[in-house]
mmCIF file of N, CA and C in Angstrom:
data_model
loop_
_atom_site.group_PDB
_atom_site.id
_atom_site.type_symbol
_atom_site.label_atom_id
_atom_site.label_comp_id
_atom_site.label_asym_id
_atom_site.label_seq_id
_atom_site.Cartn_x
_atom_site.Cartn_y
_atom_site.Cartn_z
ATOM 1 N N HIS A 1019 84.271 63.778 93.774
ATOM 2 C CA HIS A 1019 84.197 65.199 93.527
ATOM 3 C C HIS A 1019 85.426 65.909 94.075
ATOM 4 N N VAL A 1020 85.967 65.421 95.159
ATOM 5 C CA VAL A 1020 87.160 66.038 95.738
ATOM 6 C C VAL A 1020 88.353 65.887 94.795
ATOM 7 N N ALA A 1021 88.493 64.730 94.176
ATOM 8 C CA ALA A 1021 89.595 64.514 93.233
ATOM 9 C C ALA A 1021 89.448 65.443 92.022
ATOM 10 N N ALA A 1022 88.239 65.642 91.536
ATOM 11 C CA ALA A 1022 88.018 66.558 90.413
ATOM 12 C C ALA A 1022 88.343 67.993 90.822
ATOM 13 N N ALA A 1023 87.962 68.379 92.026
ATOM 14 C CA ALA A 1023 88.279 69.722 92.512
ATOM 15 C C ALA A 1023 89.791 69.910 92.650
ATOM 16 N N ALA A 1024 90.480 68.869 93.074
ATOM 17 C CA ALA A 1024 91.939 68.951 93.177
ATOM 18 C C ALA A 1024 92.570 69.113 91.799
ATOM 19 N N LEU A 1025 92.022 68.451 90.792
ATOM 20 C CA LEU A 1025 92.524 68.623 89.432
ATOM 21 C C LEU A 1025 92.291 70.043 88.927
ATOM 22 N N VAL A 1026 91.154 70.635 89.273
ATOM 23 C CA VAL A 1026 90.889 72.025 88.902
ATOM 24 C C VAL A 1026 91.920 72.938 89.554
ATOM 25 N N MET A 1027 92.195 72.703 90.837
ATOM 26 C CA MET A 1027 93.179 73.508 91.547
ATOM 27 C C MET A 1027 94.556 73.397 90.889
ATOM 28 N N LEU A 1028 94.951 72.192 90.531
ATOM 29 C CA LEU A 1028 96.240 71.982 89.874
ATOM 30 C C LEU A 1028 96.253 72.644 88.502
ATOM 31 N N SER A 1029 95.142 72.578 87.793
ATOM 32 C CA SER A 1029 95.039 73.206 86.481
ATOM 33 C C SER A 1029 95.280 74.705 86.566
ATOM 34 N N VAL A 1030 94.685 75.333 87.560
ATOM 35 C CA VAL A 1030 94.853 76.772 87.739
ATOM 36 C C VAL A 1030 96.265 77.093 88.224
ATOM 37 N N ALA A 1031 96.754 76.337 89.189
ATOM 38 C CA ALA A 1031 98.073 76.613 89.768
ATOM 39 C C ALA A 1031 99.197 76.435 88.753
ATOM 40 N N ARG A 1032 99.070 75.464 87.884
ATOM 41 C CA ARG A 1032 100.137 75.170 86.913
ATOM 42 C C ARG A 1032 99.835 75.692 85.507
ATOM 43 N N ARG A 1033 98.678 76.350 85.360
ATOM 44 C CA ARG A 1033 98.249 76.878 84.057
ATOM 45 C C ARG A 1033 98.254 75.795 82.978
ATOM 46 N N ARG A 1034 97.538 74.719 83.286
ATOM 47 C CA ARG A 1034 97.419 73.589 82.348
ATOM 48 C C ARG A 1034 95.940 73.322 82.075
ATOM 49 N N PRO A 1035 95.413 73.916 81.008
ATOM 50 C CA PRO A 1035 93.978 73.790 80.720
ATOM 51 C C PRO A 1035 93.518 72.357 80.487
ATOM 52 N N TRP A 1036 94.388 71.482 80.030
ATOM 53 C CA TRP A 1036 93.980 70.103 79.775
ATOM 54 C C TRP A 1036 93.585 69.402 81.075
ATOM 55 N N LEU A 1037 94.156 69.847 82.196
ATOM 56 C CA LEU A 1037 93.748 69.275 83.483
ATOM 57 C C LEU A 1037 92.329 69.697 83.845
ATOM 58 N N LEU A 1038 91.952 70.903 83.450
ATOM 59 C CA LEU A 1038 90.580 71.360 83.678
ATOM 60 C C LEU A 1038 89.603 70.507 82.879
ATOM 61 N N VAL A 1039 89.946 70.230 81.634
ATOM 62 C CA VAL A 1039 89.106 69.362 80.796
ATOM 63 C C VAL A 1039 88.995 67.979 81.430
ATOM 64 N N LEU A 1040 90.115 67.452 81.912
ATOM 65 C CA LEU A 1040 90.108 66.150 82.583
ATOM 66 C C LEU A 1040 89.216 66.173 83.825
ATOM 67 N N ALA A 1041 89.282 67.250 84.590
ATOM 68 C CA ALA A 1041 88.447 67.366 85.790
ATOM 69 C C ALA A 1041 86.963 67.395 85.436
ATOM 70 N N ILE A 1042 86.622 68.097 84.370
ATOM 71 C CA ILE A 1042 85.216 68.170 83.944
ATOM 72 C C ILE A 1042 84.734 66.791 83.502
ATOM 73 N N ILE A 1043 85.568 66.079 82.747
ATOM 74 C CA ILE A 1043 85.200 64.729 82.309
ATOM 75 C C ILE A 1043 85.066 63.798 83.509
ATOM 76 N N TRP A 1044 86.014 63.880 84.447
ATOM 77 C CA TRP A 1044 85.987 63.057 85.661
ATOM 78 C C TRP A 1044 84.681 63.287 86.424
ATOM 79 N N HIS A 1045 84.346 64.568 86.629
ATOM 80 C CA HIS A 1045 83.150 64.917 87.385
ATOM 81 C C HIS A 1045 81.887 64.427 86.672
ATOM 82 N N ALA A 1046 81.822 64.630 85.361
ATOM 83 C CA ALA A 1046 80.654 64.183 84.599
ATOM 84 C C ALA A 1046 80.519 62.665 84.626
ATOM 85 N N ALA A 1047 81.641 61.963 84.523
ATOM 86 C CA ALA A 1047 81.601 60.500 84.565
ATOM 87 C C ALA A 1047 81.124 60.003 85.930
ATOM 88 N N ALA A 1048 81.627 60.616 86.992
ATOM 89 C CA ALA A 1048 81.206 60.220 88.341
ATOM 90 C C ALA A 1048 79.703 60.446 88.527
ATOM 91 N N ASP A 1049 79.221 61.593 88.068
ATOM 92 C CA ASP A 1049 77.787 61.876 88.171
ATOM 93 C C ASP A 1049 76.957 60.905 87.333
ATOM 94 N N ALA A 1050 77.421 60.634 86.119
ATOM 95 C CA ALA A 1050 76.672 59.733 85.237
ATOM 96 C C ALA A 1050 76.581 58.333 85.823
ATOM 97 N N VAL A 1051 77.693 57.837 86.343
ATOM 98 C CA VAL A 1051 77.696 56.503 86.954
ATOM 99 C C VAL A 1051 76.775 56.474 88.167
ATOM 100 N N ALA A 1052 76.830 57.505 88.988
ATOM 101 C CA ALA A 1052 75.987 57.553 90.188
ATOM 102 C C ALA A 1052 74.503 57.583 89.819
ATOM 103 N N VAL A 1053 74.143 58.394 88.855
ATOM 104 C CA VAL A 1053 72.731 58.496 88.451
ATOM 105 C C VAL A 1053 72.256 57.182 87.834
ATOM 106 N N TYR A 1054 73.062 56.613 86.948
ATOM 107 C CA TYR A 1054 72.681 55.364 86.290
ATOM 108 C C TYR A 1054 72.526 54.229 87.313
ATOM 109 N N CYS A 1055 73.520 54.064 88.155
ATOM 110 C CA CYS A 1055 73.462 52.971 89.141
ATOM 111 C C CYS A 1055 72.321 53.168 90.126
ATOM 112 N N SER A 1056 72.104 54.400 90.523
ATOM 113 C CA SER A 1056 71.028 54.679 91.471
ATOM 114 C C SER A 1056 69.664 54.328 90.874
ATOM 115 N N ALA A 1057 69.454 54.712 89.620
ATOM 116 C CA ALA A 1057 68.171 54.427 88.971
ATOM 117 C C ALA A 1057 68.006 52.941 88.673
ATOM 118 N N ARG A 1058 69.085 52.285 88.329
ATOM 119 C CA ARG A 1058 69.010 50.882 87.892
ATOM 120 C C ARG A 1058 69.101 49.892 89.047
ATOM 121 N N TYR A 1059 69.995 50.164 90.013
ATOM 122 C CA TYR A 1059 70.302 49.161 91.044
ATOM 123 C C TYR A 1059 70.002 49.590 92.475
ATOM 124 N N GLY A 1060 69.810 50.873 92.716
ATOM 125 C CA GLY A 1060 69.519 51.327 94.069
ATOM 126 C C GLY A 1060 70.740 51.923 94.761
ATOM 127 N N ALA A 1061 70.498 52.418 95.953
ATOM 128 C CA ALA A 1061 71.507 53.176 96.681
ATOM 129 C C ALA A 1061 72.698 52.337 97.130
ATOM 130 N N VAL A 1062 72.456 51.129 97.599
ATOM 131 C CA VAL A 1062 73.550 50.310 98.138
ATOM 132 C C VAL A 1062 74.561 49.967 97.054
ATOM 133 N N VAL A 1063 74.082 49.520 95.919
ATOM 134 C CA VAL A 1063 74.993 49.187 94.813
ATOM 135 C C VAL A 1063 75.713 50.437 94.324
ATOM 136 N N THR A 1064 75.004 51.555 94.271
ATOM 137 C CA THR A 1064 75.624 52.815 93.855
ATOM 138 C C THR A 1064 76.777 53.171 94.772
ATOM 139 N N GLU A 1065 76.569 53.069 96.064
ATOM 140 C CA GLU A 1065 77.638 53.379 97.019
ATOM 141 C C GLU A 1065 78.812 52.409 96.871
ATOM 142 N N LEU A 1066 78.546 51.155 96.592
ATOM 143 C CA LEU A 1066 79.629 50.182 96.393
ATOM 144 C C LEU A 1066 80.434 50.485 95.124
ATOM 145 N N VAL A 1067 79.736 50.898 94.074
ATOM 146 C CA VAL A 1067 80.436 51.270 92.842
ATOM 147 C C VAL A 1067 81.305 52.497 93.082
ATOM 148 N N ILE A 1068 80.769 53.475 93.770
ATOM 149 C CA ILE A 1068 81.550 54.674 94.079
ATOM 150 C C ILE A 1068 82.733 54.314 94.968
ATOM 151 N N LEU A 1069 82.527 53.415 95.895
ATOM 152 C CA LEU A 1069 83.612 52.975 96.775
ATOM 153 C C LEU A 1069 84.730 52.298 95.981
ATOM 154 N N ALA A 1070 84.363 51.615 94.912
ATOM 155 C CA ALA A 1070 85.365 50.952 94.074
ATOM 156 C C ALA A 1070 86.289 51.969 93.401
ATOM 157 N N TRP A 1071 85.843 53.208 93.213
ATOM 158 C CA TRP A 1071 86.660 54.265 92.619
ATOM 159 C C TRP A 1071 87.614 54.892 93.635
ATOM 160 N N LEU A 1072 87.454 54.577 94.893
ATOM 161 C CA LEU A 1072 88.246 55.218 95.946
ATOM 162 C C LEU A 1072 89.757 55.133 95.733
ATOM 163 N N PRO A 1073 90.317 53.979 95.396
ATOM 164 C CA PRO A 1073 91.774 53.942 95.197
ATOM 165 C C PRO A 1073 92.266 54.897 94.107
ATOM 166 N N VAL A 1074 91.501 55.024 93.038
ATOM 167 C CA VAL A 1074 91.893 55.944 91.963
ATOM 168 C C VAL A 1074 91.815 57.387 92.457
ATOM 169 N N CYS A 1075 90.780 57.701 93.207
ATOM 170 C CA CYS A 1075 90.640 59.061 93.746
ATOM 171 C C CYS A 1075 91.776 59.400 94.696
ATOM 172 N N VAL A 1076 92.136 58.462 95.546
ATOM 173 C CA VAL A 1076 93.249 58.690 96.476
ATOM 174 C C VAL A 1076 94.546 58.886 95.695
ATOM 175 N N LEU A 1077 94.745 58.106 94.655
ATOM 176 C CA LEU A 1077 95.940 58.256 93.818
ATOM 177 C C LEU A 1077 95.973 59.638 93.164
ATOM 178 N N VAL A 1078 94.848 60.095 92.643
ATOM 179 C CA VAL A 1078 94.783 61.426 92.034
ATOM 180 C C VAL A 1078 95.118 62.496 93.067
ATOM 181 N N LEU A 1079 94.543 62.393 94.257
ATOM 182 C CA LEU A 1079 94.828 63.375 95.302
ATOM 183 C C LEU A 1079 96.305 63.363 95.685
ATOM 184 N N TRP A 1080 96.887 62.194 95.788
ATOM 185 C CA TRP A 1080 98.305 62.081 96.122
ATOM 186 C C TRP A 1080 99.164 62.720 95.025
ATOM 187 N N MET A 1081 98.820 62.461 93.769
ATOM 188 C CA MET A 1081 99.589 63.019 92.662
ATOM 189 C C MET A 1081 99.456 64.540 92.590
ATOM 190 N N VAL A 1082 98.274 65.050 92.857
ATOM 191 C CA VAL A 1082 98.078 66.514 92.864
ATOM 192 C C VAL A 1082 98.893 67.138 93.988
ATOM 193 N N ARG A 1083 98.830 66.545 95.157
ATOM 194 C CA ARG A 1083 99.599 67.070 96.291
ATOM 195 C C ARG A 1083 101.089 67.083 95.968
ATOM 196 N N ARG A 1084 101.546 66.004 95.385
ATOM 197 C CA ARG A 1084 102.968 65.901 95.031
ATOM 198 C C ARG A 1084 103.344 66.962 93.988
ATOM 199 N N ALA A 1085 102.471 67.160 92.997
ATOM 200 C CA ALA A 1085 102.745 68.156 91.955
ATOM 201 C C ALA A 1085 102.735 69.572 92.517
ATOM 202 N N LEU A 1086 101.864 69.848 93.466
ATOM 203 C CA LEU A 1086 101.780 71.194 94.036
ATOM 204 C C LEU A 1086 102.916 71.490 95.016
ATOM 205 N N THR A 1087 103.430 70.478 95.674
ATOM 206 C CA THR A 1087 104.498 70.708 96.647
ATOM 207 C C THR A 1087 105.891 70.635 96.011
ATOM 208 N N ARG A 1088 105.976 70.103 94.811
ATOM 209 C CA ARG A 1088 107.254 70.024 94.126
ATOM 210 C C ARG A 1088 107.751 71.423 93.774
ATOM 211 N N GLY A 1089 108.943 71.733 94.198
ATOM 212 C CA GLY A 1089 109.550 73.013 93.863
ATOM 213 C C GLY A 1089 109.124 74.170 94.740
ATOM 214 N N SER A 1090 108.276 73.927 95.742
ATOM 215 C CA SER A 1090 107.843 75.012 96.597
ATOM 216 C C SER A 1090 108.681 75.137 97.863
ATOM 217 N N GLY A 1091 109.615 74.210 98.095
ATOM 218 C CA GLY A 1091 110.401 74.225 99.331
ATOM 219 C C GLY A 1091 111.720 74.718 99.172
#
């Protein structure tokens, strides 16, 4: 959810609506996976699946930070 919120922030800051659409899709996908895994496999597997997304989330946060700090100094 933090990575999706960062994409929303970047979308507003850079006036790029396609990033907002991407953030909405990201958030919906994360919720869908969490609900499906929780109902099908339980909490432990759900947390492991979410943990597997961590590197991608960190990459998104790093890229947003880099995009927001570029040209501001």
